[in-house]
């Protein structure tokens, strides 16, 4: 019954989000929404935290390029890495035929430090300084991308549609080269050009269709050793996880949007019971930021 209820909620959320985005593109409503958004940014600006030089530089890079890379070894606590290694072992034992294997809520519940790190004040400050509004933490997605070269779903090019701005921290848990499913993206100017030429608003775009308007040498690829961390706005840059061909890719992705996004997808949010089980360990700010299904 719970599964059916979640499916119905997911269908309803997608339909409402699609209608909301369509209405927002109507000229009069778009102008009104832009003014409302600008007022919200101005009202929240005095509440933004002062960041240290390194983080301020990162935010400046994000506002200019909407993507940056970091060495996660300097960021991620030892207990989080310990639990992440255990989750990788759990995923490695999965012998299903699925191309993308995602950690179940029950597995994540046994590794609470991984989820909770996404609510660290440093991460919330980073997300809020980039988004420039109160933020919502959408949780962590812990994945194994099987090296089967299959191209579907998020292995195809797309924009996320949750909000005007979004911040993701994508952490490679093993070394990623050209053959093991690197994160790929188009810069902002190329994304806008592609959107115009393909009349793109949402959905997935395969390689052949994209290549008709964007040459492959404009496709940006992020390679790196274990714990390479991609900081990226996936609502503003066309992107994908390239299908791995030789080695599986293990990663964890922490996602943030504004507290009042365009839409959420309940099937991708952590269960209410899991978030509630951690409430006593969280500050008021963290409890407010933590989204759940």
PDB file of C-alpha atoms in Angstrom:
ATOM      1  CA  UNK A   1       0.000   0.000   0.000  1.00  0.00           C
ATOM      2  CA  UNK A   2       2.852   2.377   0.874  1.00  0.00           C
ATOM      3  CA  UNK A   3       4.490   1.725  -2.510  1.00  0.00           C
ATOM      4  CA  UNK A   4       1.233   2.454  -4.370  1.00  0.00           C
ATOM      5  CA  UNK A   5       0.736   5.646  -2.353  1.00  0.00           C
ATOM      6  CA  UNK A   6       4.290   6.776  -3.169  1.00  0.00           C
ATOM      7  CA  UNK A   7       3.759   6.071  -6.867  1.00  0.00           C
ATOM      8  CA  UNK A   8       0.568   8.133  -6.866  1.00  0.00           C
ATOM      9  CA  UNK A   9       2.320  10.988  -5.081  1.00  0.00           C
ATOM     10  CA  UNK A  10       5.183  10.821  -7.580  1.00  0.00           C
ATOM     11  CA  UNK A  11       2.821  10.987 -10.554  1.00  0.00           C
ATOM     12  CA  UNK A  12       0.924  13.889  -8.979  1.00  0.00           C
ATOM     13  CA  UNK A  13       4.141  15.783  -8.174  1.00  0.00           C
ATOM     14  CA  UNK A  14       5.439  15.391 -11.728  1.00  0.00           C
ATOM     15  CA  UNK A  15       2.153  16.571 -13.253  1.00  0.00           C
ATOM     16  CA  UNK A  16       1.965  19.575 -10.929  1.00  0.00           C
ATOM     17  CA  UNK A  17       5.594  20.455 -11.600  1.00  0.00           C
ATOM     18  CA  UNK A  18       5.145  20.235 -15.360  1.00  0.00           C
ATOM     19  CA  UNK A  19       2.092  22.526 -15.213  1.00  0.00           C
ATOM     20  CA  UNK A  20       3.902  24.943 -12.922  1.00  0.00           C
ATOM     21  CA  UNK A  21       6.886  25.172 -15.288  1.00  0.00           C
ATOM     22  CA  UNK A  22       4.601  25.656 -18.305  1.00  0.00           C
ATOM     23  CA  UNK A  23       2.736  28.493 -16.586  1.00  0.00           C
ATOM     24  CA  UNK A  24       6.006  30.097 -15.535  1.00  0.00           C
ATOM     25  CA  UNK A  25       7.011  30.423 -19.196  1.00  0.00           C
ATOM     26  CA  UNK A  26       3.928  32.518 -20.022  1.00  0.00           C
ATOM     27  CA  UNK A  27       5.263  36.083 -20.550  1.00  0.00           C
ATOM     28  CA  UNK A  28       3.135  37.882 -17.933  1.00  0.00           C
ATOM     29  CA  UNK A  29       3.580  35.200 -15.287  1.00  0.00           C
ATOM     30  CA  UNK A  30       7.291  34.885 -16.049  1.00  0.00           C
ATOM     31  CA  UNK A  31       7.815  38.602 -15.496  1.00  0.00           C
ATOM     32  CA  UNK A  32       5.847  38.512 -12.234  1.00  0.00           C
ATOM     33  CA  UNK A  33       7.752  35.430 -11.027  1.00  0.00           C
ATOM     34  CA  UNK A  34      11.109  37.033 -11.877  1.00  0.00           C
ATOM     35  CA  UNK A  35      10.267  40.150  -9.859  1.00  0.00           C
ATOM     36  CA  UNK A  36       9.087  38.028  -6.929  1.00  0.00           C
ATOM     37  CA  UNK A  37      12.273  35.968  -7.073  1.00  0.00           C
ATOM     38  CA  UNK A  38      14.478  39.093  -7.168  1.00  0.00           C
ATOM     39  CA  UNK A  39      12.663  40.498  -4.108  1.00  0.00           C
ATOM     40  CA  UNK A  40      13.235  37.242  -2.217  1.00  0.00           C
ATOM     41  CA  UNK A  41      16.967  37.350  -3.016  1.00  0.00           C
ATOM     42  CA  UNK A  42      17.223  40.970  -1.838  1.00  0.00           C
ATOM     43  CA  UNK A  43      15.339  40.256   1.384  1.00  0.00           C
ATOM     44  CA  UNK A  44      17.526  37.271   2.247  1.00  0.00           C
ATOM     45  CA  UNK A  45      20.875  38.850   1.330  1.00  0.00           C
ATOM     46  CA  UNK A  46      21.522  40.358   4.819  1.00  0.00           C
ATOM     47  CA  UNK A  47      21.083  36.902   6.389  1.00  0.00           C
ATOM     48  CA  UNK A  48      23.781  35.157   4.342  1.00  0.00           C
ATOM     49  CA  UNK A  49      26.741  33.872   6.362  1.00  0.00           C
ATOM     50  CA  UNK A  50      30.223  35.309   5.925  1.00  0.00           C
ATOM     51  CA  UNK A  51      32.380  32.549   4.483  1.00  0.00           C
ATOM     52  CA  UNK A  52      36.117  32.038   4.855  1.00  0.00           C
ATOM     53  CA  UNK A  53      38.344  32.982   1.948  1.00  0.00           C
ATOM     54  CA  UNK A  54      38.434  29.478   0.447  1.00  0.00           C
ATOM     55  CA  UNK A  55      34.657  29.019   0.529  1.00  0.00           C
ATOM     56  CA  UNK A  56      34.015  32.584  -0.655  1.00  0.00           C
ATOM     57  CA  UNK A  57      36.285  31.881  -3.627  1.00  0.00           C
ATOM     58  CA  UNK A  58      34.394  28.669  -4.332  1.00  0.00           C
ATOM     59  CA  UNK A  59      31.035  30.478  -4.265  1.00  0.00           C
ATOM     60  CA  UNK A  60      32.425  33.144  -6.603  1.00  0.00           C
ATOM     61  CA  UNK A  61      33.552  30.399  -8.986  1.00  0.00           C
ATOM     62  CA  UNK A  62      30.115  28.768  -8.785  1.00  0.00           C
ATOM     63  CA  UNK A  63      28.330  32.018  -9.541  1.00  0.00           C
ATOM     64  CA  UNK A  64      30.582  32.553 -12.547  1.00  0.00           C
ATOM     65  CA  UNK A  65      30.894  29.001 -13.944  1.00  0.00           C
ATOM     66  CA  UNK A  66      28.203  27.056 -12.027  1.00  0.00           C
ATOM     67  CA  UNK A  67      30.688  24.196 -11.609  1.00  0.00           C
ATOM     68  CA  UNK A  68      33.898  23.581  -9.648  1.00  0.00           C
ATOM     69  CA  UNK A  69      35.927  20.636  -8.376  1.00  0.00           C
ATOM     70  CA  UNK A  70      37.338  19.992  -4.914  1.00  0.00           C
ATOM     71  CA  UNK A  71      39.445  17.388  -3.167  1.00  0.00           C
ATOM     72  CA  UNK A  72      36.927  15.656  -0.923  1.00  0.00           C
ATOM     73  CA  UNK A  73      39.736  14.187   1.196  1.00  0.00           C
ATOM     74  CA  UNK A  74      40.074  17.625   2.811  1.00  0.00           C
ATOM     75  CA  UNK A  75      36.332  17.964   3.401  1.00  0.00           C
ATOM     76  CA  UNK A  76      34.726  14.669   4.337  1.00  0.00           C
ATOM     77  CA  UNK A  77      35.093  13.349   7.910  1.00  0.00           C
ATOM     78  CA  UNK A  78      36.595   9.919   8.598  1.00  0.00           C
ATOM     79  CA  UNK A  79      33.332   8.451   9.959  1.00  0.00           C
ATOM     80  CA  UNK A  80      31.509   9.424   6.764  1.00  0.00           C
ATOM     81  CA  UNK A  81      34.205   7.803   4.614  1.00  0.00           C
ATOM     82  CA  UNK A  82      34.095   4.662   6.766  1.00  0.00           C
ATOM     83  CA  UNK A  83      30.335   4.312   6.268  1.00  0.00           C
ATOM     84  CA  UNK A  84      30.696   5.158   2.561  1.00  0.00           C
ATOM     85  CA  UNK A  85      33.140   2.261   2.120  1.00  0.00           C
ATOM     86  CA  UNK A  86      30.657  -0.069   3.799  1.00  0.00           C
ATOM     87  CA  UNK A  87      27.867   1.121   1.489  1.00  0.00           C
ATOM     88  CA  UNK A  88      30.127   0.509  -1.529  1.00  0.00           C
ATOM     89  CA  UNK A  89      30.595  -3.069  -0.332  1.00  0.00           C
ATOM     90  CA  UNK A  90      26.828  -3.450  -0.028  1.00  0.00           C
ATOM     91  CA  UNK A  91      26.350  -2.216  -3.581  1.00  0.00           C
ATOM     92  CA  UNK A  92      29.156  -4.440  -4.880  1.00  0.00           C
ATOM     93  CA  UNK A  93      27.300  -7.500  -3.580  1.00  0.00           C
ATOM     94  CA  UNK A  94      24.177  -6.609  -5.580  1.00  0.00           C
ATOM     95  CA  UNK A  95      24.044  -9.049  -8.497  1.00  0.00           C
ATOM     96  CA  UNK A  96      20.840  -7.696 -10.056  1.00  0.00           C
ATOM     97  CA  UNK A  97      20.733  -6.811 -13.750  1.00  0.00           C
ATOM     98  CA  UNK A  98      20.077  -3.109 -13.122  1.00  0.00           C
ATOM     99  CA  UNK A  99      22.468  -0.699 -14.813  1.00  0.00           C
ATOM    100  CA  UNK A 100      22.174   1.812 -11.956  1.00  0.00           C
ATOM    101  CA  UNK A 101      22.020   0.403  -8.433  1.00  0.00           C
ATOM    102  CA  UNK A 102      20.960   2.812  -5.701  1.00  0.00           C
ATOM    103  CA  UNK A 103      21.371   2.250  -1.971  1.00  0.00           C
ATOM    104  CA  UNK A 104      18.051   1.469  -0.342  1.00  0.00           C
ATOM    105  CA  UNK A 105      16.677   3.643   2.478  1.00  0.00           C
ATOM    106  CA  UNK A 106      17.279   0.746   4.889  1.00  0.00           C
ATOM    107  CA  UNK A 107      20.977   0.591   3.948  1.00  0.00           C
ATOM    108  CA  UNK A 108      21.352   4.354   4.310  1.00  0.00           C
ATOM    109  CA  UNK A 109      19.632   4.156   7.701  1.00  0.00           C
ATOM    110  CA  UNK A 110      22.496   1.913   8.838  1.00  0.00           C
ATOM    111  CA  UNK A 111      24.986   4.554   7.677  1.00  0.00           C
ATOM    112  CA  UNK A 112      23.447   7.734   9.143  1.00  0.00           C
ATOM    113  CA  UNK A 113      26.712   9.717   9.117  1.00  0.00           C
ATOM    114  CA  UNK A 114      26.664   9.772   5.297  1.00  0.00           C
ATOM    115  CA  UNK A 115      23.205  11.347   5.183  1.00  0.00           C
ATOM    116  CA  UNK A 116      23.907  13.647   8.148  1.00  0.00           C
ATOM    117  CA  UNK A 117      27.091  15.071   6.608  1.00  0.00           C
ATOM    118  CA  UNK A 118      24.894  16.723   4.006  1.00  0.00           C
ATOM    119  CA  UNK A 119      23.364  18.745   6.859  1.00  0.00           C
ATOM    120  CA  UNK A 120      26.716  19.955   8.194  1.00  0.00           C
ATOM    121  CA  UNK A 121      26.621  23.721   8.714  1.00  0.00           C
ATOM    122  CA  UNK A 122      29.534  24.155   6.298  1.00  0.00           C
ATOM    123  CA  UNK A 123      27.557  22.465   3.522  1.00  0.00           C
ATOM    124  CA  UNK A 124      24.363  24.370   4.299  1.00  0.00           C
ATOM    125  CA  UNK A 125      26.333  27.640   4.323  1.00  0.00           C
ATOM    126  CA  UNK A 126      27.872  26.775   0.956  1.00  0.00           C
ATOM    127  CA  UNK A 127      24.499  25.893  -0.573  1.00  0.00           C
ATOM    128  CA  UNK A 128      22.788  28.966   0.894  1.00  0.00           C
ATOM    129  CA  UNK A 129      25.558  31.310  -0.251  1.00  0.00           C
ATOM    130  CA  UNK A 130      25.225  30.036  -3.809  1.00  0.00           C
ATOM    131  CA  UNK A 131      21.425  29.746  -3.966  1.00  0.00           C
ATOM    132  CA  UNK A 132      21.054  32.992  -1.954  1.00  0.00           C
ATOM    133  CA  UNK A 133      17.879  31.785  -0.240  1.00  0.00           C
ATOM    134  CA  UNK A 134      17.069  29.492   2.700  1.00  0.00           C
ATOM    135  CA  UNK A 135      17.886  25.990   1.504  1.00  0.00           C
ATOM    136  CA  UNK A 136      16.375  22.537   1.590  1.00  0.00           C
ATOM    137  CA  UNK A 137      18.578  19.443   1.759  1.00  0.00           C
ATOM    138  CA  UNK A 138      17.160  16.737  -0.492  1.00  0.00           C
ATOM    139  CA  UNK A 139      19.339  13.973   0.913  1.00  0.00           C
ATOM    140  CA  UNK A 140      22.091  11.781  -0.481  1.00  0.00           C
ATOM    141  CA  UNK A 141      21.949   9.459  -3.469  1.00  0.00           C
ATOM    142  CA  UNK A 142      24.469   6.640  -3.161  1.00  0.00           C
ATOM    143  CA  UNK A 143      24.969   4.806  -6.480  1.00  0.00           C
ATOM    144  CA  UNK A 144      26.827   2.142  -8.348  1.00  0.00           C
ATOM    145  CA  UNK A 145      26.795   2.669 -12.107  1.00  0.00           C
ATOM    146  CA  UNK A 146      27.413  -0.700 -13.723  1.00  0.00           C
ATOM    147  CA  UNK A 147      29.896  -0.784 -16.645  1.00  0.00           C
ATOM    148  CA  UNK A 148      27.419  -1.955 -19.269  1.00  0.00           C
ATOM    149  CA  UNK A 149      27.543   1.093 -21.597  1.00  0.00           C
ATOM    150  CA  UNK A 150      23.733   1.380 -21.416  1.00  0.00           C
ATOM    151  CA  UNK A 151      22.471   4.906 -22.111  1.00  0.00           C
ATOM    152  CA  UNK A 152      19.187   5.803 -20.427  1.00  0.00           C
ATOM    153  CA  UNK A 153      17.691   8.050 -17.747  1.00  0.00           C
ATOM    154  CA  UNK A 154      20.369  10.236 -16.060  1.00  0.00           C
ATOM    155  CA  UNK A 155      23.037   8.668 -18.270  1.00  0.00           C
ATOM    156  CA  UNK A 156      21.535  10.890 -20.970  1.00  0.00           C
ATOM    157  CA  UNK A 157      21.837  14.674 -21.164  1.00  0.00           C
ATOM    158  CA  UNK A 158      19.338  16.674 -19.118  1.00  0.00           C
ATOM    159  CA  UNK A 159      18.678  19.608 -16.822  1.00  0.00           C
ATOM    160  CA  UNK A 160      17.252  19.096 -13.347  1.00  0.00           C
ATOM    161  CA  UNK A 161      13.960  20.933 -12.905  1.00  0.00           C
ATOM    162  CA  UNK A 162      13.536  21.236  -9.157  1.00  0.00           C
ATOM    163  CA  UNK A 163      14.385  24.930  -8.934  1.00  0.00           C
ATOM    164  CA  UNK A 164      15.970  28.011 -10.503  1.00  0.00           C
ATOM    165  CA  UNK A 165      19.264  27.151  -8.837  1.00  0.00           C
ATOM    166  CA  UNK A 166      20.407  23.888  -7.325  1.00  0.00           C
ATOM    167  CA  UNK A 167      23.658  22.747  -5.733  1.00  0.00           C
ATOM    168  CA  UNK A 168      24.989  19.214  -5.904  1.00  0.00           C
ATOM    169  CA  UNK A 169      28.133  17.756  -4.391  1.00  0.00           C
ATOM    170  CA  UNK A 170      28.997  14.666  -6.441  1.00  0.00           C
ATOM    171  CA  UNK A 171      31.748  12.640  -4.762  1.00  0.00           C
ATOM    172  CA  UNK A 172      33.636   9.983  -6.727  1.00  0.00           C
ATOM    173  CA  UNK A 173      34.308   7.048  -4.408  1.00  0.00           C
ATOM    174  CA  UNK A 174      36.877   5.496  -6.710  1.00  0.00           C
ATOM    175  CA  UNK A 175      39.115   6.842  -9.468  1.00  0.00           C
ATOM    176  CA  UNK A 176      37.144   7.939 -12.524  1.00  0.00           C
ATOM    177  CA  UNK A 177      38.665   8.026 -16.002  1.00  0.00           C
ATOM    178  CA  UNK A 178      37.192   8.220 -19.495  1.00  0.00           C
ATOM    179  CA  UNK A 179      35.930   4.632 -19.369  1.00  0.00           C
ATOM    180  CA  UNK A 180      34.384   4.572 -15.894  1.00  0.00           C
ATOM    181  CA  UNK A 181      31.445   6.923 -16.235  1.00  0.00           C
ATOM    182  CA  UNK A 182      32.684  10.470 -15.592  1.00  0.00           C
ATOM    183  CA  UNK A 183      30.341  13.381 -14.944  1.00  0.00           C
ATOM    184  CA  UNK A 184      29.906  15.456 -18.115  1.00  0.00           C
ATOM    185  CA  UNK A 185      28.393  18.889 -18.629  1.00  0.00           C
ATOM    186  CA  UNK A 186      28.006  21.826 -20.999  1.00  0.00           C
ATOM    187  CA  UNK A 187      28.997  25.299 -19.859  1.00  0.00           C
ATOM    188  CA  UNK A 188      26.254  27.858 -19.318  1.00  0.00           C
ATOM    189  CA  UNK A 189      26.543  29.598 -22.692  1.00  0.00           C
ATOM    190  CA  UNK A 190      26.480  26.281 -24.529  1.00  0.00           C
ATOM    191  CA  UNK A 191      23.556  25.085 -22.416  1.00  0.00           C
ATOM    192  CA  UNK A 192      21.547  28.179 -23.354  1.00  0.00           C
ATOM    193  CA  UNK A 193      22.454  27.813 -27.035  1.00  0.00           C
ATOM    194  CA  UNK A 194      21.489  24.122 -26.984  1.00  0.00           C
ATOM    195  CA  UNK A 195      18.184  24.891 -25.265  1.00  0.00           C
ATOM    196  CA  UNK A 196      17.308  27.420 -27.945  1.00  0.00           C
ATOM    197  CA  UNK A 197      18.294  25.260 -30.906  1.00  0.00           C
ATOM    198  CA  UNK A 198      16.553  22.147 -29.591  1.00  0.00           C
ATOM    199  CA  UNK A 199      13.616  24.050 -28.051  1.00  0.00           C
ATOM    200  CA  UNK A 200      14.522  22.181 -24.886  1.00  0.00           C
ATOM    201  CA  UNK A 201      12.791  22.730 -21.545  1.00  0.00           C
ATOM    202  CA  UNK A 202      13.082  19.358 -19.804  1.00  0.00           C
ATOM    203  CA  UNK A 203      13.571  15.644 -20.379  1.00  0.00           C
ATOM    204  CA  UNK A 204      16.456  13.567 -21.720  1.00  0.00           C
ATOM    205  CA  UNK A 205      18.533  14.187 -24.841  1.00  0.00           C
ATOM    206  CA  UNK A 206      20.596  11.394 -26.393  1.00  0.00           C
ATOM    207  CA  UNK A 207      24.135  11.845 -27.747  1.00  0.00           C
ATOM    208  CA  UNK A 208      23.117  11.889 -31.402  1.00  0.00           C
ATOM    209  CA  UNK A 209      20.555  14.651 -30.922  1.00  0.00           C
ATOM    210  CA  UNK A 210      22.920  16.765 -28.819  1.00  0.00           C
ATOM    211  CA  UNK A 211      25.779  16.358 -31.269  1.00  0.00           C
ATOM    212  CA  UNK A 212      23.641  17.897 -34.007  1.00  0.00           C
ATOM    213  CA  UNK A 213      23.886  21.264 -32.230  1.00  0.00           C
ATOM    214  CA  UNK A 214      26.916  20.922 -29.881  1.00  0.00           C
ATOM    215  CA  UNK A 215      30.223  19.503 -31.108  1.00  0.00           C
ATOM    216  CA  UNK A 216      31.754  16.841 -28.892  1.00  0.00           C
ATOM    217  CA  UNK A 217      34.791  18.982 -28.156  1.00  0.00           C
ATOM    218  CA  UNK A 218      32.455  21.302 -26.198  1.00  0.00           C
ATOM    219  CA  UNK A 219      31.368  18.471 -23.891  1.00  0.00           C
ATOM    220  CA  UNK A 220      33.219  18.987 -20.607  1.00  0.00           C
ATOM    221  CA  UNK A 221      34.345  15.915 -18.635  1.00  0.00           C
ATOM    222  CA  UNK A 222      35.404  15.658 -14.973  1.00  0.00           C
ATOM    223  CA  UNK A 223      38.034  12.979 -14.309  1.00  0.00           C
ATOM    224  CA  UNK A 224      39.854  12.429 -11.045  1.00  0.00           C
ATOM    225  CA  UNK A 225      41.121  10.230  -8.214  1.00  0.00           C
ATOM    226  CA  UNK A 226      38.943   8.897  -5.397  1.00  0.00           C
ATOM    227  CA  UNK A 227      37.072  11.645  -3.485  1.00  0.00           C
ATOM    228  CA  UNK A 228      37.152  14.098  -6.376  1.00  0.00           C
ATOM    229  CA  UNK A 229      34.099  16.241  -5.640  1.00  0.00           C
ATOM    230  CA  UNK A 230      32.128  18.027  -8.343  1.00  0.00           C
ATOM    231  CA  UNK A 231      30.210  21.060  -7.084  1.00  0.00           C
ATOM    232  CA  UNK A 232      27.635  21.909  -9.735  1.00  0.00           C
ATOM    233  CA  UNK A 233      24.315  23.606 -10.427  1.00  0.00           C
ATOM    234  CA  UNK A 234      22.455  20.846 -12.244  1.00  0.00           C
ATOM    235  CA  UNK A 235      19.468  23.092 -12.961  1.00  0.00           C
ATOM    236  CA  UNK A 236      21.570  25.508 -15.015  1.00  0.00           C
ATOM    237  CA  UNK A 237      24.113  23.262 -16.747  1.00  0.00           C
ATOM    238  CA  UNK A 238      23.143  20.464 -19.142  1.00  0.00           C
ATOM    239  CA  UNK A 239      24.783  17.343 -17.765  1.00  0.00           C
ATOM    240  CA  UNK A 240      24.836  13.569 -17.508  1.00  0.00           C
ATOM    241  CA  UNK A 241      26.697  10.619 -16.006  1.00  0.00           C
ATOM    242  CA  UNK A 242      28.460   9.113 -19.017  1.00  0.00           C
ATOM    243  CA  UNK A 243      27.683   5.366 -19.245  1.00  0.00           C
ATOM    244  CA  UNK A 244      30.647   3.397 -17.812  1.00  0.00           C
ATOM    245  CA  UNK A 245      32.219   0.930 -20.234  1.00  0.00           C
ATOM    246  CA  UNK A 246      35.122  -0.757 -18.435  1.00  0.00           C
ATOM    247  CA  UNK A 247      34.762  -0.185 -14.671  1.00  0.00           C
ATOM    248  CA  UNK A 248      31.763   0.440 -12.430  1.00  0.00           C
ATOM    249  CA  UNK A 249      31.499   3.894 -10.900  1.00  0.00           C
ATOM    250  CA  UNK A 250      30.597   4.408  -7.235  1.00  0.00           C
ATOM    251  CA  UNK A 251      29.491   7.854  -6.105  1.00  0.00           C
ATOM    252  CA  UNK A 252      27.475   9.750  -3.522  1.00  0.00           C
ATOM    253  CA  UNK A 253      25.610  12.951  -4.382  1.00  0.00           C
ATOM    254  CA  UNK A 254      24.304  15.514  -1.874  1.00  0.00           C
ATOM    255  CA  UNK A 255      21.571  17.790  -3.263  1.00  0.00           C
ATOM    256  CA  UNK A 256      20.240  21.203  -2.229  1.00  0.00           C
ATOM    257  CA  UNK A 257      17.604  23.592  -3.565  1.00  0.00           C
ATOM    258  CA  UNK A 258      15.769  26.586  -2.113  1.00  0.00           C
ATOM    259  CA  UNK A 259      13.254  26.091   0.690  1.00  0.00           C
ATOM    260  CA  UNK A 260      10.472  26.836  -1.818  1.00  0.00           C
ATOM    261  CA  UNK A 261      11.460  24.964  -5.002  1.00  0.00           C
ATOM    262  CA  UNK A 262       9.491  24.658  -8.209  1.00  0.00           C
ATOM    263  CA  UNK A 263       8.913  20.980  -7.508  1.00  0.00           C
ATOM    264  CA  UNK A 264      10.207  17.990  -5.597  1.00  0.00           C
ATOM    265  CA  UNK A 265      10.173  14.306  -6.455  1.00  0.00           C
ATOM    266  CA  UNK A 266       8.987  12.391  -3.365  1.00  0.00           C
ATOM    267  CA  UNK A 267      10.307   9.068  -4.682  1.00  0.00           C
ATOM    268  CA  UNK A 268      13.870  10.441  -4.423  1.00  0.00           C
ATOM    269  CA  UNK A 269      13.537  11.946  -0.932  1.00  0.00           C
ATOM    270  CA  UNK A 270      14.523  10.148   2.272  1.00  0.00           C
ATOM    271  CA  UNK A 271      11.632   8.554   4.174  1.00  0.00           C
ATOM    272  CA  UNK A 272       9.950  10.663   6.845  1.00  0.00           C
ATOM    273  CA  UNK A 273      10.671   8.039   9.526  1.00  0.00           C
ATOM    274  CA  UNK A 274      14.406   8.086   8.782  1.00  0.00           C
ATOM    275  CA  UNK A 275      14.653  11.869   9.006  1.00  0.00           C
ATOM    276  CA  UNK A 276      12.546  11.855  12.182  1.00  0.00           C
ATOM    277  CA  UNK A 277      14.883   9.273  13.780  1.00  0.00           C
ATOM    278  CA  UNK A 278      17.751  11.779  13.512  1.00  0.00           C
ATOM    279  CA  UNK A 279      15.804  14.839  14.657  1.00  0.00           C
ATOM    280  CA  UNK A 280      17.128  14.816  18.218  1.00  0.00           C
ATOM    281  CA  UNK A 281      20.699  15.050  16.870  1.00  0.00           C
ATOM    282  CA  UNK A 282      19.969  18.007  14.593  1.00  0.00           C
ATOM    283  CA  UNK A 283      19.871  21.737  15.208  1.00  0.00           C
ATOM    284  CA  UNK A 284      16.754  23.765  14.458  1.00  0.00           C
ATOM    285  CA  UNK A 285      18.355  24.927  11.203  1.00  0.00           C
ATOM    286  CA  UNK A 286      19.162  21.378  10.170  1.00  0.00           C
ATOM    287  CA  UNK A 287      15.674  20.105  10.997  1.00  0.00           C
ATOM    288  CA  UNK A 288      14.182  22.931   8.946  1.00  0.00           C
ATOM    289  CA  UNK A 289      16.447  22.145   5.976  1.00  0.00           C
ATOM    290  CA  UNK A 290      15.898  18.374   5.951  1.00  0.00           C
ATOM    291  CA  UNK A 291      13.354  17.369   3.298  1.00  0.00           C
ATOM    292  CA  UNK A 292      11.559  14.019   3.424  1.00  0.00           C
ATOM    293  CA  UNK A 293       9.045  12.031   1.401  1.00  0.00           C
TER     294      UNK A 293
END
